[in-house]
Coordinates of C-alpha atoms in Angstrom, one line a residue:
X1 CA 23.6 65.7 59.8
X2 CA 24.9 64.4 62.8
X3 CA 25.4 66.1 66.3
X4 CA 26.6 66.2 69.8
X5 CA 23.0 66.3 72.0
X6 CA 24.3 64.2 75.3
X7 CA 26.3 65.0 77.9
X8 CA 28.3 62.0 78.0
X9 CA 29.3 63.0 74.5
X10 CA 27.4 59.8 72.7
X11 CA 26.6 60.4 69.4
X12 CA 22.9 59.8 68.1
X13 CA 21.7 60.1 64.4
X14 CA 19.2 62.2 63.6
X15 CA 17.5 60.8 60.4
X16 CA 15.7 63.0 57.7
X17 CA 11.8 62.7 56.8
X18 CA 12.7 59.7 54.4
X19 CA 14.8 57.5 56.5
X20 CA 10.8 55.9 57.0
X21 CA 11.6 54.6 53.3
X22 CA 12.7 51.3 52.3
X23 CA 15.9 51.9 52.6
X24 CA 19.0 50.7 54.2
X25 CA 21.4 52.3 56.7
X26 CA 24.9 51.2 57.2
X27 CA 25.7 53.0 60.6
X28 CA 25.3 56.5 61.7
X29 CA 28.2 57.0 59.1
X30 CA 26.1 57.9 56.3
X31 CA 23.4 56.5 54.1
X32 CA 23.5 54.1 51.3
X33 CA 21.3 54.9 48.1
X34 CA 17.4 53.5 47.9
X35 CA 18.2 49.7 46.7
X36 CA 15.3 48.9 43.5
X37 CA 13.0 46.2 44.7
X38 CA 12.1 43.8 42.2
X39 CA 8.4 43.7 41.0
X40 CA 6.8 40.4 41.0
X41 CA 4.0 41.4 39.0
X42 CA 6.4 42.9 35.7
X43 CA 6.3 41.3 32.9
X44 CA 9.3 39.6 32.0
X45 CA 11.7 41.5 29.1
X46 CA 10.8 39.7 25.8
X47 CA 13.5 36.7 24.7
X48 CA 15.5 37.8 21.6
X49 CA 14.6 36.1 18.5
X50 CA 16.2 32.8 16.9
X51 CA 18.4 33.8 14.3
X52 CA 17.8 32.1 11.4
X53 CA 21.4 30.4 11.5
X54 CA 19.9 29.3 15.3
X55 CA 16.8 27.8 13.7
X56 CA 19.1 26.1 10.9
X57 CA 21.8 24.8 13.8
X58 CA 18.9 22.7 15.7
X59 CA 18.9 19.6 14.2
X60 CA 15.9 17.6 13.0
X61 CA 15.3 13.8 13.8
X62 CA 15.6 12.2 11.1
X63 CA 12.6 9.5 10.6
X64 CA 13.7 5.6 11.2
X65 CA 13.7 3.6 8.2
X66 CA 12.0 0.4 8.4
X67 CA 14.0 -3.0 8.4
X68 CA 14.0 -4.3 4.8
X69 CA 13.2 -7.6 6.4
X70 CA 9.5 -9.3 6.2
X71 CA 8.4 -12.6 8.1
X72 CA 5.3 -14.4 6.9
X73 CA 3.3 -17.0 8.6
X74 CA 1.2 -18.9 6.1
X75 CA -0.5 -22.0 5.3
X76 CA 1.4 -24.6 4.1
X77 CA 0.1 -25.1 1.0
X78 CA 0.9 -21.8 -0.1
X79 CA 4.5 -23.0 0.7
X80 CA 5.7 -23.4 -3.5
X81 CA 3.6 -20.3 -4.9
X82 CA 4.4 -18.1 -2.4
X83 CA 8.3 -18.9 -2.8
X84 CA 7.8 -17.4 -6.6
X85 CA 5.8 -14.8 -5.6
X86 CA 8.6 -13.7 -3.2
X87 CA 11.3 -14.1 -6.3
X88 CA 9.0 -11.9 -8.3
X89 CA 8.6 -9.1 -5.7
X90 CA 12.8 -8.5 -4.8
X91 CA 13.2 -8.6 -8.9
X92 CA 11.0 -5.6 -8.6
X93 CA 12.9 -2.2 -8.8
X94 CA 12.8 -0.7 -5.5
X95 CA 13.0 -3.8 -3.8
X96 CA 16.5 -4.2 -3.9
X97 CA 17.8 -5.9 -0.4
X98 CA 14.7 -7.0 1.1
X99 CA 14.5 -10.0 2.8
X100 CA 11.6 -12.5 3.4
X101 CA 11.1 -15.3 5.9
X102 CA 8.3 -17.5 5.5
X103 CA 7.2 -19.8 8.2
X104 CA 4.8 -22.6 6.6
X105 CA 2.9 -25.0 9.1
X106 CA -0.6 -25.7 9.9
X107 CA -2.9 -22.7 10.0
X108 CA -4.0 -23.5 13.5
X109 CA -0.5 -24.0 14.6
X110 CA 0.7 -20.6 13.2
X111 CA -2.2 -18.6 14.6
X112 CA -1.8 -20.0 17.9
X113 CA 1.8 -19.4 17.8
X114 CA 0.8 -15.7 17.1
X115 CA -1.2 -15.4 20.0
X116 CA 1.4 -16.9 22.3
X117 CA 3.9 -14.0 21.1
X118 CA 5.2 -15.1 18.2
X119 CA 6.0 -11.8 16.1
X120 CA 5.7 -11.7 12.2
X121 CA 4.5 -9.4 9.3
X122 CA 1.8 -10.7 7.8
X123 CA -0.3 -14.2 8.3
X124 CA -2.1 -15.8 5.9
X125 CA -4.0 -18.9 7.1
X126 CA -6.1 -21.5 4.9
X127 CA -9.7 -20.7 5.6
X128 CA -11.4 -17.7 7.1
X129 CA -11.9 -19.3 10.8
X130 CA -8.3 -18.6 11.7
X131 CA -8.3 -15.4 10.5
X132 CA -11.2 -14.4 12.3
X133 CA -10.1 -15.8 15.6
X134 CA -6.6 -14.0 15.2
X135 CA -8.8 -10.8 14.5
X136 CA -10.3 -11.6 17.8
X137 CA -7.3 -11.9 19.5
X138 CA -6.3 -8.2 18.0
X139 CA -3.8 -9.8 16.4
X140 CA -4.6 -7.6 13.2
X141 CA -3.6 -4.6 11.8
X142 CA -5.9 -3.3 9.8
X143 CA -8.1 -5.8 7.7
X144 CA -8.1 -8.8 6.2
X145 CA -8.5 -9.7 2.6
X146 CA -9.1 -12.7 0.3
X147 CA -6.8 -13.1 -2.6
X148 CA -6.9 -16.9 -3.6
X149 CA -9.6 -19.5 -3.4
X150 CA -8.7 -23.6 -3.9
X151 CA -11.0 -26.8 -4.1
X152 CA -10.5 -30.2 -3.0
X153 CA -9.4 -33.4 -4.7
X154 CA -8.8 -37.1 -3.8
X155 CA -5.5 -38.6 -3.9
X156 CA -3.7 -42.1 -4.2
X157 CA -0.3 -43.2 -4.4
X158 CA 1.4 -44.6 -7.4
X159 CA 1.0 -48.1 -7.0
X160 CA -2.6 -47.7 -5.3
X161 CA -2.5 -50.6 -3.0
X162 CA -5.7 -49.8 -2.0
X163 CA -7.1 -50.3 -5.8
X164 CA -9.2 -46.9 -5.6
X165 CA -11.0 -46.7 -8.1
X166 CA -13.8 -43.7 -6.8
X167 CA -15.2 -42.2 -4.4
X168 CA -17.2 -45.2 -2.9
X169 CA -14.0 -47.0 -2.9
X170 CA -13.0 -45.0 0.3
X171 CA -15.6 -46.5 2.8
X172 CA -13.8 -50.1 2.0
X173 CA -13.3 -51.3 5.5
X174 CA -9.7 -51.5 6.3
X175 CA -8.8 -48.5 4.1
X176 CA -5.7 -46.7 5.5
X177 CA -7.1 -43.0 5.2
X178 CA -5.0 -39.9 6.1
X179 CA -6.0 -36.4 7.2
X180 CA -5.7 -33.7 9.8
X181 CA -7.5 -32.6 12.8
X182 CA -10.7 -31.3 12.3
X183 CA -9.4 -28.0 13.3
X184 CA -6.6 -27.5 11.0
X185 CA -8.5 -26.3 7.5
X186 CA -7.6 -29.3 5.6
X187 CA -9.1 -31.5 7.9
X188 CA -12.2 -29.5 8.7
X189 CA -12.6 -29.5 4.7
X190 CA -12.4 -32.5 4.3
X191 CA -15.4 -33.6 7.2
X192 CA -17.4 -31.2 5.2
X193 CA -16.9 -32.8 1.7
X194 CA -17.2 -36.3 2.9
X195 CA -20.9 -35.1 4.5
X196 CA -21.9 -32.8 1.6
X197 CA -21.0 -36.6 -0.2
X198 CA -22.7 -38.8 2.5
X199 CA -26.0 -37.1 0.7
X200 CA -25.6 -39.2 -2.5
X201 CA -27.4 -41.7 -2.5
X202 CA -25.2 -44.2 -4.4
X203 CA -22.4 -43.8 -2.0
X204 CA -24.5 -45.3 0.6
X205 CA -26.5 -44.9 4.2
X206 CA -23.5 -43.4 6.5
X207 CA -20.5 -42.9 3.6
X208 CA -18.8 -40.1 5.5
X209 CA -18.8 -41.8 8.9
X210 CA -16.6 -45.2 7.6
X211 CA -14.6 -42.9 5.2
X212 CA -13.9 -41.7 8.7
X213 CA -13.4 -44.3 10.7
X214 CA -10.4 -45.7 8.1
X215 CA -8.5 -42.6 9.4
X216 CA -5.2 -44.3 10.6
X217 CA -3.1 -40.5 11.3
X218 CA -4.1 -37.2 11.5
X219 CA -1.1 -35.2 10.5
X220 CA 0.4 -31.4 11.4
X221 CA -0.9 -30.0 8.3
X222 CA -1.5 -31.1 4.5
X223 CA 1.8 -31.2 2.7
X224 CA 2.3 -34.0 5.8
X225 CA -1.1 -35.2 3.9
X226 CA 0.4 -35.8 0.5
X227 CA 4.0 -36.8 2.0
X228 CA 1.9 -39.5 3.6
X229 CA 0.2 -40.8 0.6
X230 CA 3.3 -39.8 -2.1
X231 CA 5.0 -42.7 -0.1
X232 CA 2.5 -45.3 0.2
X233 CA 2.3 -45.0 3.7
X234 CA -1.7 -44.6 3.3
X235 CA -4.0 -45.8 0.7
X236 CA -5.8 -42.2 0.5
X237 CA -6.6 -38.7 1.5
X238 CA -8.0 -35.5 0.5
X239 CA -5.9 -32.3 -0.2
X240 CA -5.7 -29.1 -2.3
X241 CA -5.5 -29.8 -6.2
X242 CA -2.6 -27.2 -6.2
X243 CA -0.8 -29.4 -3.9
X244 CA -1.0 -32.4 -6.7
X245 CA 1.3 -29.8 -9.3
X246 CA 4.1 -29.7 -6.5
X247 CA 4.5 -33.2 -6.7
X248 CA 6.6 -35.2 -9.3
X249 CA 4.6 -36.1 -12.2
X250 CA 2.9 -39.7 -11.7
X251 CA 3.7 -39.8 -8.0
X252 CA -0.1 -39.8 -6.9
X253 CA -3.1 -40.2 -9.1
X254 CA -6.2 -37.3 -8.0
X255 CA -9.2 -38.1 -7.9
X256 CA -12.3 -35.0 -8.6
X257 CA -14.8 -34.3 -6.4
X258 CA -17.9 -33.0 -8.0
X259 CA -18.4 -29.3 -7.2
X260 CA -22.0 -30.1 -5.8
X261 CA -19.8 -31.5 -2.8
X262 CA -16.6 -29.8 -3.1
X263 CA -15.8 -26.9 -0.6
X264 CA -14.0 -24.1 -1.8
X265 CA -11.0 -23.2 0.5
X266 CA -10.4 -19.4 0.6
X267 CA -6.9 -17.6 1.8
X268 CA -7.1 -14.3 3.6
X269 CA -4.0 -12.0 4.1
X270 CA -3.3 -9.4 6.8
X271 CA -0.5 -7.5 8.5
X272 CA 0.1 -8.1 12.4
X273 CA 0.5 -5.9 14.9
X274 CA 3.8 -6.8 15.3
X275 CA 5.2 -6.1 12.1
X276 CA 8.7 -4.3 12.2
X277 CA 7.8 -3.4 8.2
X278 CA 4.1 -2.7 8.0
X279 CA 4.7 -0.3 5.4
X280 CA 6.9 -3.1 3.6
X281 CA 4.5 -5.8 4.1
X282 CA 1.6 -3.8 2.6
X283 CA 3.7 -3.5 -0.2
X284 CA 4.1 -7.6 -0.6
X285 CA 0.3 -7.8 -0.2
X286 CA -0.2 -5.1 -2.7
X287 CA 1.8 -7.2 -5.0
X288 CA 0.4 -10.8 -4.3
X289 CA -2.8 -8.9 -5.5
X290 CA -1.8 -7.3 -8.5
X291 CA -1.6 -8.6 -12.0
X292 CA 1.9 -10.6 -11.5
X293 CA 0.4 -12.2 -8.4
X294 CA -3.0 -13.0 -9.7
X295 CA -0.4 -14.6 -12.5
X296 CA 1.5 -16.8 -10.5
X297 CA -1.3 -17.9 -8.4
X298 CA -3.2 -19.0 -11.5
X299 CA 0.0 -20.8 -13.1
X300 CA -0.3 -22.6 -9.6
X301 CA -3.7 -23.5 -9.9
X302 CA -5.2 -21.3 -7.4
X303 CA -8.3 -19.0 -8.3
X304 CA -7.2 -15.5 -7.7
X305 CA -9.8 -14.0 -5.6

């Protein structure tokens, strides 16, 4: 309670036993009642559950389809069977709306183009080199694989102003011989016929080094090769025999190569790192490989692998 115990009639409080208490005091007027103190160390109250209309009402992300667009970067020469394999694939059911965009050229030119950024699906160079060094350059993903195999063959124009007659006939001095750089495959091919050739005998003491010195234009890549020769501007050169079926009947005359010099060319497939359709383009490769692919790569001459 409060009382009067001054003479100058000052009032003073006189607090109770649990006024020591954490509590607080508004005044001598009265008391206020104990305030609770929170406890740092309770656990928090448990969260009500998600309704099952919650759970329903949060939505989720649907997954992003892929683009139903594939670009391929392959050899040249595969430039005609490819196009029908890529007819045959969007006839499929299921393949309704995809697109494909081939980019033929030079092996060496493609893979470099990869490596400088260049973004595509799949690649699918002309020998194994330039697939290895594109594996190298972690260009791949996933691995490579052979599908096709071709061989070499000899070719002339129509009107073979050069009057080829065989093999020998292309160390004539003054030849006009047409190829590619030895590091496009076509051109590194060819070097490697001519010298398995240069160990007969009967072609004579140095064969492959004046077959080689008639060379009067290395060209991008081998459909340049037979362009060259379909239009008489060279007497010669050496190219795939499935490039001899794309060109009009009786527009250059082939020439065989025994298979003891021949050099089997072999394709390898792969999808890039940068594809925007992996799933897609393993799709088109599972295709090339299958029964109707091995098909059209025969009816074009290649040797399925």
């Amino acid at each position: 309670g409060i009382r009067d115990t001054s003479v100058t009639g000052v009032q003073t409080c006189a607090l109770p036993i649990f006024a020591f208490l954490p509590i607080a005091a508004a005044g001598c007027g009265g008391i206020e009642a104990p305030v609770a103190l929170p406890n740092p160390t309770a656990a928090a109250p448990p969260s009500a559950p998600r309704t099952t209309t919650e759970a329903i009402a949060s939505p989720t992300p649907a997954p992003v389809a892929e683009p139903k667009a594939v670009t391929v970067f392959a050899a040249s020469s595969l430039t005609n069977v490819f196009d029908r394999i890529w007819a045959a694939f969007k006839a499929q059911a299921g393949n309704e709306g995809i697109t494909i965009t081939a980019n033929y050229g030079g092996s060496t030119q493609l893979r470099t183009q990869l490596q400088e950024g260049a973004a595509a699906d799949i690649f699918a160079p002309a020998d194994l080199a330039q697939m290895e060094q594109a594996a190298k350059a972690g260009l791949l993903d996933g691995d490579a694989k052979t599908f096709a195999r071709n061989r070499l063959v000899v070719i002339v124009p129509r009107a073979n102003p050069g009057k080829i007659a065989t093999l020998a006939d292309l160390a004539k001095p003054g030849l006009k011989f047409v190829t590619t750089p030895a590091d496009v495959p076509i051109g590194a091919y060819t070097r490697t016929a001519l010298k398995n050739l240069a160990a007969d005998p009967s072609l004579g003491e140095g064969y492959d080094a004046k077959v080689l010195a008639n060379i009067v234009s290395e060209e991008a890549n081998v459909r340049q090769v037979v362009l060259k020769v379909q239009l008489g501007e060279a007497d010669a050169g050496i190219c795939y025999g499935t490039d001899v079926t794309a060109v009009p009947s009786g527009e250059v005359t082939a020439i065989d190569i025994p298979d003891a010099a021949n050099v089997v060319a072999e394709y390898p497939i792969a999808v890039l790192k940068t594809a925007k359709a992996p799933a897609t383009a393993r799709r088109l490769i599972a295709f090339i490989t299958s029964p109707n692919g091995r098909m059209i790569l025969e009816t074009a001459k290649f040797k399925p692998a």
